[in-house]
PDB file of C-alpha atoms in Angstrom:
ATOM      1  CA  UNK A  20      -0.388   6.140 -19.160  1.00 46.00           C
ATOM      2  CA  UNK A  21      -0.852   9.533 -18.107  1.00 50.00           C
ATOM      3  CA  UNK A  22       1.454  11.943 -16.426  1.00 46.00           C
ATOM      4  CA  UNK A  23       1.498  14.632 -14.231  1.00 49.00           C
ATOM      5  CA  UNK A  24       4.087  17.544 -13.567  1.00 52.00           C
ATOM      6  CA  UNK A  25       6.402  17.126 -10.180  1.00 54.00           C
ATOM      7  CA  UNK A  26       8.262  19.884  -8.756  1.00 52.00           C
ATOM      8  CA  UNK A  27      12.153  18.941  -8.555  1.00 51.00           C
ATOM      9  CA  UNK A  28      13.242  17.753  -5.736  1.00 51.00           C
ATOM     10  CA  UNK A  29      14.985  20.365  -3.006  1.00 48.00           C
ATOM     11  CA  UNK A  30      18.583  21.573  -3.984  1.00 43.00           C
ATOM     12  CA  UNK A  31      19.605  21.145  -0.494  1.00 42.00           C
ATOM     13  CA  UNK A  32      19.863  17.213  -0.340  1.00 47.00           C
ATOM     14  CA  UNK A  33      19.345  15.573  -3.787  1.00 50.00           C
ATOM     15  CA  UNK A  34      20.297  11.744  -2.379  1.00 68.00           C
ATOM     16  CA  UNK A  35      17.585  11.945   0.791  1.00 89.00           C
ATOM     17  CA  UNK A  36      14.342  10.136  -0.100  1.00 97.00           C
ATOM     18  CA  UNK A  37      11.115  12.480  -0.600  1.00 97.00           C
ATOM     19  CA  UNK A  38       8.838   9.127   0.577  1.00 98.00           C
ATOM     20  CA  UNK A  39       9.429   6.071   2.300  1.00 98.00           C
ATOM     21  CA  UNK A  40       7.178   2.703   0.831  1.00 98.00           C
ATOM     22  CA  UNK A  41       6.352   0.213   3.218  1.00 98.00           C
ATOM     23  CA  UNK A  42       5.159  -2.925   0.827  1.00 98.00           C
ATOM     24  CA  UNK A  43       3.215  -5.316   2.964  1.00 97.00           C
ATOM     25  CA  UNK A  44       2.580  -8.888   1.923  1.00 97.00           C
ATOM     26  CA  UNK A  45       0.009 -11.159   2.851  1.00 95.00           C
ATOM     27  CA  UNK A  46      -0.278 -14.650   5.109  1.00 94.00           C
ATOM     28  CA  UNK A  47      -3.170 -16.355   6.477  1.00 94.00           C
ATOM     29  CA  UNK A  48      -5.628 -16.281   9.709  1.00 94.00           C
ATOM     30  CA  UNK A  49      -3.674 -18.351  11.894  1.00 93.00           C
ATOM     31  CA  UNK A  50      -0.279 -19.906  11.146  1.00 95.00           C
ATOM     32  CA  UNK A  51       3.281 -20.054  12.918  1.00 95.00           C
ATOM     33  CA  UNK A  52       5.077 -21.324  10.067  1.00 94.00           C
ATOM     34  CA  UNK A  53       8.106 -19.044   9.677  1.00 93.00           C
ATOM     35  CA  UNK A  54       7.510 -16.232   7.378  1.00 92.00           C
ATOM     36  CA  UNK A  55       9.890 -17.320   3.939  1.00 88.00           C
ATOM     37  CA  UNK A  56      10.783 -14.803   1.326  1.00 85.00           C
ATOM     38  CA  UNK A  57      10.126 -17.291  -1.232  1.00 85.00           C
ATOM     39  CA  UNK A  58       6.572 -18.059  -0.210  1.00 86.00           C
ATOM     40  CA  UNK A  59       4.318 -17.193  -2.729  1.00 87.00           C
ATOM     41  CA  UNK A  60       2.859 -13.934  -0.903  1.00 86.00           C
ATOM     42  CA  UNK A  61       5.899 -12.540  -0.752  1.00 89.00           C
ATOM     43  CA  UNK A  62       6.908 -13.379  -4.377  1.00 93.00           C
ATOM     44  CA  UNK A  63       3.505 -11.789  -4.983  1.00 91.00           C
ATOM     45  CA  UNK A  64       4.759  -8.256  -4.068  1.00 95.00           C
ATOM     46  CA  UNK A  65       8.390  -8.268  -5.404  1.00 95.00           C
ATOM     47  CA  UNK A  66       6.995  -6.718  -8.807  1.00 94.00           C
ATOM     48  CA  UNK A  67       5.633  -3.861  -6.918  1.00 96.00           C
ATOM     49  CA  UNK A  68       8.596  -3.222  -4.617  1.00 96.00           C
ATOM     50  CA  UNK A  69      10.712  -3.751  -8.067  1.00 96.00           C
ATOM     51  CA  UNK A  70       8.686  -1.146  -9.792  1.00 97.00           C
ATOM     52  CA  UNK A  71       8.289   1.400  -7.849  1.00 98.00           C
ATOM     53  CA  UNK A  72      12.293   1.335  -7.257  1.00 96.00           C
ATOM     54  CA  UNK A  73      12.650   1.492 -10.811  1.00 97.00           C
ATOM     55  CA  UNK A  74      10.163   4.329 -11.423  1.00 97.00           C
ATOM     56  CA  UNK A  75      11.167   6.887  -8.761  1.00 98.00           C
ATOM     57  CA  UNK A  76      14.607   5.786  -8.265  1.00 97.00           C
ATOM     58  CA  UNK A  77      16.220   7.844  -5.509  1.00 96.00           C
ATOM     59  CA  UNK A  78      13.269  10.067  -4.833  1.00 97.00           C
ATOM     60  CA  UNK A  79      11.401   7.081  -3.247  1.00 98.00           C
ATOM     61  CA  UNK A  80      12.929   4.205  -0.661  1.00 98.00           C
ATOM     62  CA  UNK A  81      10.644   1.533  -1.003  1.00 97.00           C
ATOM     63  CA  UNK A  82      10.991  -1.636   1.909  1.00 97.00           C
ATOM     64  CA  UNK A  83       9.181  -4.630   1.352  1.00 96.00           C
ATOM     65  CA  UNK A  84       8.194  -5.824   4.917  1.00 96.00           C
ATOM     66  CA  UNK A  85       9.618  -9.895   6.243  1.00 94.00           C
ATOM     67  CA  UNK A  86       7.476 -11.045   9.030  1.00 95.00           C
ATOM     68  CA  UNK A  87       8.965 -13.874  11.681  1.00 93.00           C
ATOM     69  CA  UNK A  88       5.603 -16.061  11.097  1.00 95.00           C
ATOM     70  CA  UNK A  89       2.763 -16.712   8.382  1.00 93.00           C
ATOM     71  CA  UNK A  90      -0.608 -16.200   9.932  1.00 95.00           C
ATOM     72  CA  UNK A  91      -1.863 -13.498  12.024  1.00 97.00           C
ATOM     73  CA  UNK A  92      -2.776 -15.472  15.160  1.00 97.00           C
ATOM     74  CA  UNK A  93      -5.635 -13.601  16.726  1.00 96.00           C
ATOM     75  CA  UNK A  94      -5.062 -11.552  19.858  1.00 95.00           C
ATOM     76  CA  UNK A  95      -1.511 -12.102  18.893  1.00 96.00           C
ATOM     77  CA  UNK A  96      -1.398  -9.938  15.824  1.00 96.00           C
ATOM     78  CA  UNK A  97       1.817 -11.405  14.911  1.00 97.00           C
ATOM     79  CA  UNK A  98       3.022  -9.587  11.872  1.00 97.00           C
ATOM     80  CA  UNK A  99       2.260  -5.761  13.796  1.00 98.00           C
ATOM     81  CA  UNK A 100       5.778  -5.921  15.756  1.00 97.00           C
ATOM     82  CA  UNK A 101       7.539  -6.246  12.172  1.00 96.00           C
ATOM     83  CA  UNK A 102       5.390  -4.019  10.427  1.00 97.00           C
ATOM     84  CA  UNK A 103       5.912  -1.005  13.193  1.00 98.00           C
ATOM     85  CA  UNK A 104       9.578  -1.958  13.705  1.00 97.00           C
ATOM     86  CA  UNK A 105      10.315  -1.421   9.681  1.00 97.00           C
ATOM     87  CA  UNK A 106       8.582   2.025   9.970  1.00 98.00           C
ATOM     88  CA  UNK A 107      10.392   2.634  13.230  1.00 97.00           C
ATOM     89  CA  UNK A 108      13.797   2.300  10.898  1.00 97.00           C
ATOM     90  CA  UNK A 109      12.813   3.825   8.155  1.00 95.00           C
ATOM     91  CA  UNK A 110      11.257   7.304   9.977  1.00 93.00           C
ATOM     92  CA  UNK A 111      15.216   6.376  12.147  1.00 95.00           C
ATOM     93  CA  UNK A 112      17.245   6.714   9.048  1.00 96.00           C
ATOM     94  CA  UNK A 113      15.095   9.392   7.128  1.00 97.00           C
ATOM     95  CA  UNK A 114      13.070  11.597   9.740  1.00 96.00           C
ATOM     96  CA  UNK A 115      10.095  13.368   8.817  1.00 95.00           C
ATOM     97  CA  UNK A 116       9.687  12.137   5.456  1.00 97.00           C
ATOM     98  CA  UNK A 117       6.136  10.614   5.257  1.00 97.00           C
ATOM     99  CA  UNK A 118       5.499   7.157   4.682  1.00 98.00           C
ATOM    100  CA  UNK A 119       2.847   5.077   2.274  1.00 98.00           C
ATOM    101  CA  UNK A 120       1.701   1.672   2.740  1.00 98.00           C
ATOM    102  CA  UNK A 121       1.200  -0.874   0.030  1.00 98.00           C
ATOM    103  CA  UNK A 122      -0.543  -4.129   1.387  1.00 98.00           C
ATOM    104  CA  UNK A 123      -2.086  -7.187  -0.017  1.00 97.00           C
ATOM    105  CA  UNK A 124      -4.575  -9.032   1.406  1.00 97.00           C
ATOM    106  CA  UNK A 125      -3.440  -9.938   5.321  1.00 97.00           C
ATOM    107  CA  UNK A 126      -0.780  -6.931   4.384  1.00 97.00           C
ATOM    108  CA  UNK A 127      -3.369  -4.434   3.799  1.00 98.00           C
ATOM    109  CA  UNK A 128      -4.671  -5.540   7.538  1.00 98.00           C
ATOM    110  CA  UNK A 129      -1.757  -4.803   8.936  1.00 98.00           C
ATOM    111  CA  UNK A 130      -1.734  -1.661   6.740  1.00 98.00           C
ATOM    112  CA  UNK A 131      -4.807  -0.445   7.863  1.00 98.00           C
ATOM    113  CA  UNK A 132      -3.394  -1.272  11.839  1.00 98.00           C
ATOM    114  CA  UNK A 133      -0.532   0.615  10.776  1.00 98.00           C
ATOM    115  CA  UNK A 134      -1.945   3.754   9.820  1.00 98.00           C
ATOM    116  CA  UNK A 135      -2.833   4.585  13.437  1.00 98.00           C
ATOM    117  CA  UNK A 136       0.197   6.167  13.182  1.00 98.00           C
ATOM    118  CA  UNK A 137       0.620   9.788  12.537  1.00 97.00           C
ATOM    119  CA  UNK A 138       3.732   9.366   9.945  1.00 97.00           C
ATOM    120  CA  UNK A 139       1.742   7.771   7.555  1.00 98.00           C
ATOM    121  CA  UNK A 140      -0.112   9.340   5.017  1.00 98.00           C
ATOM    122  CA  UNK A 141      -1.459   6.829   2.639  1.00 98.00           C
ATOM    123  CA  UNK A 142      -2.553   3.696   1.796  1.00 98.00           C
ATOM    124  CA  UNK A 143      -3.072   0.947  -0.592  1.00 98.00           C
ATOM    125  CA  UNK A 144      -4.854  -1.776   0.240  1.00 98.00           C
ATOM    126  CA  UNK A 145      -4.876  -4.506  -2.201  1.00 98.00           C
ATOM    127  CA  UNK A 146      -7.902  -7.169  -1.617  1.00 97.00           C
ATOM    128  CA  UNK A 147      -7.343  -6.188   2.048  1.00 98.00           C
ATOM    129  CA  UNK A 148      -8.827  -8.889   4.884  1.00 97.00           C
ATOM    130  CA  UNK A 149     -10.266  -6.144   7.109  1.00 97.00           C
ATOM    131  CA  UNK A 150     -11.518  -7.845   9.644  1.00 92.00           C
ATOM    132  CA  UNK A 151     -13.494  -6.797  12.823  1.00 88.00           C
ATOM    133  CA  UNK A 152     -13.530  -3.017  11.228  1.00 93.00           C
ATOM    134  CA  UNK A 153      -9.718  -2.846  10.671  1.00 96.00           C
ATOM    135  CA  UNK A 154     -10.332   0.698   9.290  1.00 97.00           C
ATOM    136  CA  UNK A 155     -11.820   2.627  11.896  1.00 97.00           C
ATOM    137  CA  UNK A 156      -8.142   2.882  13.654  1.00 98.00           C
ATOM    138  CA  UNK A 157      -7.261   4.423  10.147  1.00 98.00           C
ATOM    139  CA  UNK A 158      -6.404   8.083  11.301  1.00 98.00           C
ATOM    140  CA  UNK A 159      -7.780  10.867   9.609  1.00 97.00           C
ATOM    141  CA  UNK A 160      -4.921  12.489   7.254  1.00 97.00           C
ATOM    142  CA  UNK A 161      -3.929   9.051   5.420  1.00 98.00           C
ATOM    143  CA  UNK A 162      -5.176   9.041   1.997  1.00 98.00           C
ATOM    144  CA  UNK A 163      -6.916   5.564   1.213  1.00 98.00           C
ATOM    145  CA  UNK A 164      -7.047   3.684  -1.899  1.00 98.00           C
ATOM    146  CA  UNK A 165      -8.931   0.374  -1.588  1.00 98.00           C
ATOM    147  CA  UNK A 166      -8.712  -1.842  -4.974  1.00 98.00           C
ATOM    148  CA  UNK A 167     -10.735  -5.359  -4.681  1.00 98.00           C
ATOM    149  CA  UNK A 168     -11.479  -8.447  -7.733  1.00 97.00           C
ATOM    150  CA  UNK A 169     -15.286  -8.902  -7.502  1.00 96.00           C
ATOM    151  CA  UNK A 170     -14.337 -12.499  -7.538  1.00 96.00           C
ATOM    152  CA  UNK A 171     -12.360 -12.535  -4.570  1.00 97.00           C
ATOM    153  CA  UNK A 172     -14.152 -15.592  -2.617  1.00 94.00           C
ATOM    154  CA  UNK A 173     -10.837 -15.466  -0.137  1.00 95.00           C
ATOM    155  CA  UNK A 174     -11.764 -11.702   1.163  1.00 97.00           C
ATOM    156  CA  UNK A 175     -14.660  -9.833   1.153  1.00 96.00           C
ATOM    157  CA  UNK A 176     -15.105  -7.128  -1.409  1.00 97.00           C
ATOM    158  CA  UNK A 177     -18.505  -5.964   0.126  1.00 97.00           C
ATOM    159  CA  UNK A 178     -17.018  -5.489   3.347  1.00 97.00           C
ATOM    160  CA  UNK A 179     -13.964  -3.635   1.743  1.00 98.00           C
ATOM    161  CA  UNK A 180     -16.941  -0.726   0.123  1.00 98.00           C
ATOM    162  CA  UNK A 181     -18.212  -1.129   3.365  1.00 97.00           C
ATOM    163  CA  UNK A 182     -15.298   0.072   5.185  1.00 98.00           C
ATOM    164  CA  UNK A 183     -14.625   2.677   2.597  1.00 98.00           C
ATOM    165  CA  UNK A 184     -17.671   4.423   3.198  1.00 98.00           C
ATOM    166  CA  UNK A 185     -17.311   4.253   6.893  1.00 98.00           C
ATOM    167  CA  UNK A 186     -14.098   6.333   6.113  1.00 98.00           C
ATOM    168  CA  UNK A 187     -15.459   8.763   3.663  1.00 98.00           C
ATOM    169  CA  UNK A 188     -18.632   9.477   6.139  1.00 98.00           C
ATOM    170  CA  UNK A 189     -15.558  10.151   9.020  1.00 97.00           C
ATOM    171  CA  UNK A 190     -14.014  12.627   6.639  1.00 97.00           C
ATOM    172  CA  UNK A 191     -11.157  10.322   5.134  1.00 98.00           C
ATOM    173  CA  UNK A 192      -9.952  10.923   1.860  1.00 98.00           C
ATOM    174  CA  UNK A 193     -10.864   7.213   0.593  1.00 98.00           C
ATOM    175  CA  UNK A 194     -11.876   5.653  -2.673  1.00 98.00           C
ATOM    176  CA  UNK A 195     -13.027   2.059  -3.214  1.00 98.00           C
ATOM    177  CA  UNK A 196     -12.244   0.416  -6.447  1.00 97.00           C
ATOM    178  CA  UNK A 197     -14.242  -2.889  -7.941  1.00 97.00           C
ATOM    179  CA  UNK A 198     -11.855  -5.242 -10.327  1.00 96.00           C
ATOM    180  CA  UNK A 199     -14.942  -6.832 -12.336  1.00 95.00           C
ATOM    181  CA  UNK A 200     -13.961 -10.375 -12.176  1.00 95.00           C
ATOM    182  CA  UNK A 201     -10.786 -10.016 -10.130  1.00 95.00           C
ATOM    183  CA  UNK A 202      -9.210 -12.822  -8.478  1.00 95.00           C
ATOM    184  CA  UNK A 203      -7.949 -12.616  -5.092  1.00 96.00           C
ATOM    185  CA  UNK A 204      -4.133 -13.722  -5.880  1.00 93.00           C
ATOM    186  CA  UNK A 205      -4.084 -10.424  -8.436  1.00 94.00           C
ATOM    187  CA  UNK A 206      -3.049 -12.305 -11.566  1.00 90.00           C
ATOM    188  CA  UNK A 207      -6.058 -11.520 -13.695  1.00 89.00           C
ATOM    189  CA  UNK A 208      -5.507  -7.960 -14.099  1.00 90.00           C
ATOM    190  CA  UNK A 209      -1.735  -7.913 -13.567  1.00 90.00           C
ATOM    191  CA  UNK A 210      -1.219  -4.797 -14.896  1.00 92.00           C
ATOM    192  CA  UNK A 211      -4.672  -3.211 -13.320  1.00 94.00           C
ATOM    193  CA  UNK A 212      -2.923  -3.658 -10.132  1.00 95.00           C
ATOM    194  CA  UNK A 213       0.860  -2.601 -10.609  1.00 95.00           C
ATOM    195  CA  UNK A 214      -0.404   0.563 -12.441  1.00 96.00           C
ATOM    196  CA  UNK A 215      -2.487   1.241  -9.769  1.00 97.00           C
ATOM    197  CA  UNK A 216       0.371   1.041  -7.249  1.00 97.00           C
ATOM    198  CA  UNK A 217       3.084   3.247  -9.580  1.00 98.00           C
ATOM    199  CA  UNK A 218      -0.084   5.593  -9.809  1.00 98.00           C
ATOM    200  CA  UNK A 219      -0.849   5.925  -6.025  1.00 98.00           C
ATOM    201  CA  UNK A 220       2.755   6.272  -5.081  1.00 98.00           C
ATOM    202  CA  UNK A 221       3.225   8.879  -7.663  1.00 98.00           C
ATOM    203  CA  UNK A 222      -0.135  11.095  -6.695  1.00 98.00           C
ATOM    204  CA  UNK A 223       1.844  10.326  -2.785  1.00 98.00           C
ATOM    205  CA  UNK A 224       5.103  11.951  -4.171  1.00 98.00           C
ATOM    206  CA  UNK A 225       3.161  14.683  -5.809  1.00 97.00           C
ATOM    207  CA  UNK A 226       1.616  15.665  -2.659  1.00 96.00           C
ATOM    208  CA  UNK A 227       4.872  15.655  -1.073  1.00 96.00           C
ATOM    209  CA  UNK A 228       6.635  17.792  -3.162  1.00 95.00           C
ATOM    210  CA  UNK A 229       4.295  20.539  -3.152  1.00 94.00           C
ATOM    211  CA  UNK A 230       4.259  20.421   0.733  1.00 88.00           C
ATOM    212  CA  UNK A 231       7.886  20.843   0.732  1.00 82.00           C
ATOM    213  CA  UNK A 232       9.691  24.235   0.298  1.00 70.00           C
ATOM    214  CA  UNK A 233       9.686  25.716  -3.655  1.00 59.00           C
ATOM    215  CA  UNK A 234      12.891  24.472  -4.856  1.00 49.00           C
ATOM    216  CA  UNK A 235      13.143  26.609  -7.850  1.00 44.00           C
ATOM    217  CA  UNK A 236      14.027  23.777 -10.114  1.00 44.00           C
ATOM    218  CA  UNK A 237      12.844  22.619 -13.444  1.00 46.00           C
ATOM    219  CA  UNK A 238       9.981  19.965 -12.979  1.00 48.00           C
ATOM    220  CA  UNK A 239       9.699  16.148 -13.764  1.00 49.00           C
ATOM    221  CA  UNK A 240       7.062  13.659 -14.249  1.00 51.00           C
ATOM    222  CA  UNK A 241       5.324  10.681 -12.579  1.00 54.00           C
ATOM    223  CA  UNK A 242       2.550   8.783 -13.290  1.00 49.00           C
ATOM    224  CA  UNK A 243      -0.901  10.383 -12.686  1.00 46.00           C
ATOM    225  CA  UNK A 244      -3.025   8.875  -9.723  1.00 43.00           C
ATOM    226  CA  UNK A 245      -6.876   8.723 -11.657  1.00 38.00           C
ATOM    227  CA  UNK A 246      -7.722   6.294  -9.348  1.00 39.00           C
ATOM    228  CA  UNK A 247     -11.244   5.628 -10.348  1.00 39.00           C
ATOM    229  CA  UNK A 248     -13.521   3.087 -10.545  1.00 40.00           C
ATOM    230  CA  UNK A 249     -14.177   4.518 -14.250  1.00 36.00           C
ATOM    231  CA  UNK A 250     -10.734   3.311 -15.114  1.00 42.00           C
ATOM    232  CA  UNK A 251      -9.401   0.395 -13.217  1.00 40.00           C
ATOM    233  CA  UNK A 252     -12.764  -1.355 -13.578  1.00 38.00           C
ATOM    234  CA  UNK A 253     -11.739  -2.268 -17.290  1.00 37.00           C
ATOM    235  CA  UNK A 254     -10.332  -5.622 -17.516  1.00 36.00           C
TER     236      UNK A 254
END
């Protein structure tokens, strides 16, 4: 794994977070089971909200996202009142620092709903269901990061690309990235996809950092981002 160079954190408050992580699971189209945290697409994003805690440790606070029900539910959009009341609390306890959103399939829908708003800055949509042009409410400074299996017969890969371009054409800062032969439950290319996440969140603190004021502190390391279809096409 590569590495880049981070400036230090500021002097002035070494235990305030330098990003806030929003991790997003998935559900289904229409459901009002209750939303369980042992449901499999919510065990499904516990390694990422686990590793990105243990990478960036204090520097990060990462939030993995409980919705009341399952399914989205149409006009309904049943998961958004969670979603916005999570980033409500987080921006509450830890104002101004800017927010990233990792989602998974439903997730990165409500991701991509999500990032109307102006305190987020990035996402990650993993196999997102975009559906009815999700994207184009995607505002302009969020840095986007689509990864989709090529074997995902549960999403739609093509119509991920296609909303990736529709970004890139607006001006977004947006990459698409084909899994050859990726599933849509992410356990073919396990560690395709968490490196992909530690990468984007690191490239998120990067960015961060240098927008802050010069600290005058010794540097550290996090992953590099290199999100490419070059690399995270290999199986």
């Amino acid at each position: 794994m590569r590495f880049v160079r981070l400036p230090a954190p500021a002097a002035t408050d070494l235990a305030s977070p330098e990003l806030l992580v929003l991790v997003l699971p998935g559900g289904t189209d229409s459901s009002y089971r209750p939303f369980s945290a042992r449901q499999a697409s919510a065990l499904r994003m516990y390694p990422f909200t686990w590793s990105i805690r243990a990478r960036f440790g204090r520097s990060v606070t990462v939030r993995q996202v409980r919705y009341r029900v399952y399914g989205w539910n149409g006009a309904q959009a049943s998961p958004m009142p969670y979603a916005r009341a999570a980033l409500d609390d987080l921006e509450r306890t830890h104002p101004g620092v800017p927010v990233v959103l990792i989602g998974h399939s439903m997730g990165g829908r409500v991701g991509a709903q999500l990032a109307a708003d102006p305190r987020v800055v990035g996402l990650l949509a993993l196999a997102p269901w975009w559906q009815y042009a999700d994207w184009r409410v995607i505002h302009a400074g969020v840095r986007v990061v689509a990864i989709h299996g090529t074997a995902d017969e549960r999403t739609f890969p093509r119509r991920t690309e296609k909303g990736v371009r529709e970004l890139v054409a607006r001006g977004v800062d947006a990459s698409y990235v084909p899994v050859p032969g990726g599933d849509h439950a992410m356990l073919d290319h396990i560690r395709l996809w968490q490196r992909a996440a530690l990468d984007f969140v690191g490239a998120a603190l990067a960015r961060a950092r240098e927008q802050a004021p010069a600290s005058g502190h010794d540097e550290t390391l996090a992953p590099a981002e290199a999100i490419t279809s070059s690399r995270y096409s290999r199986r």
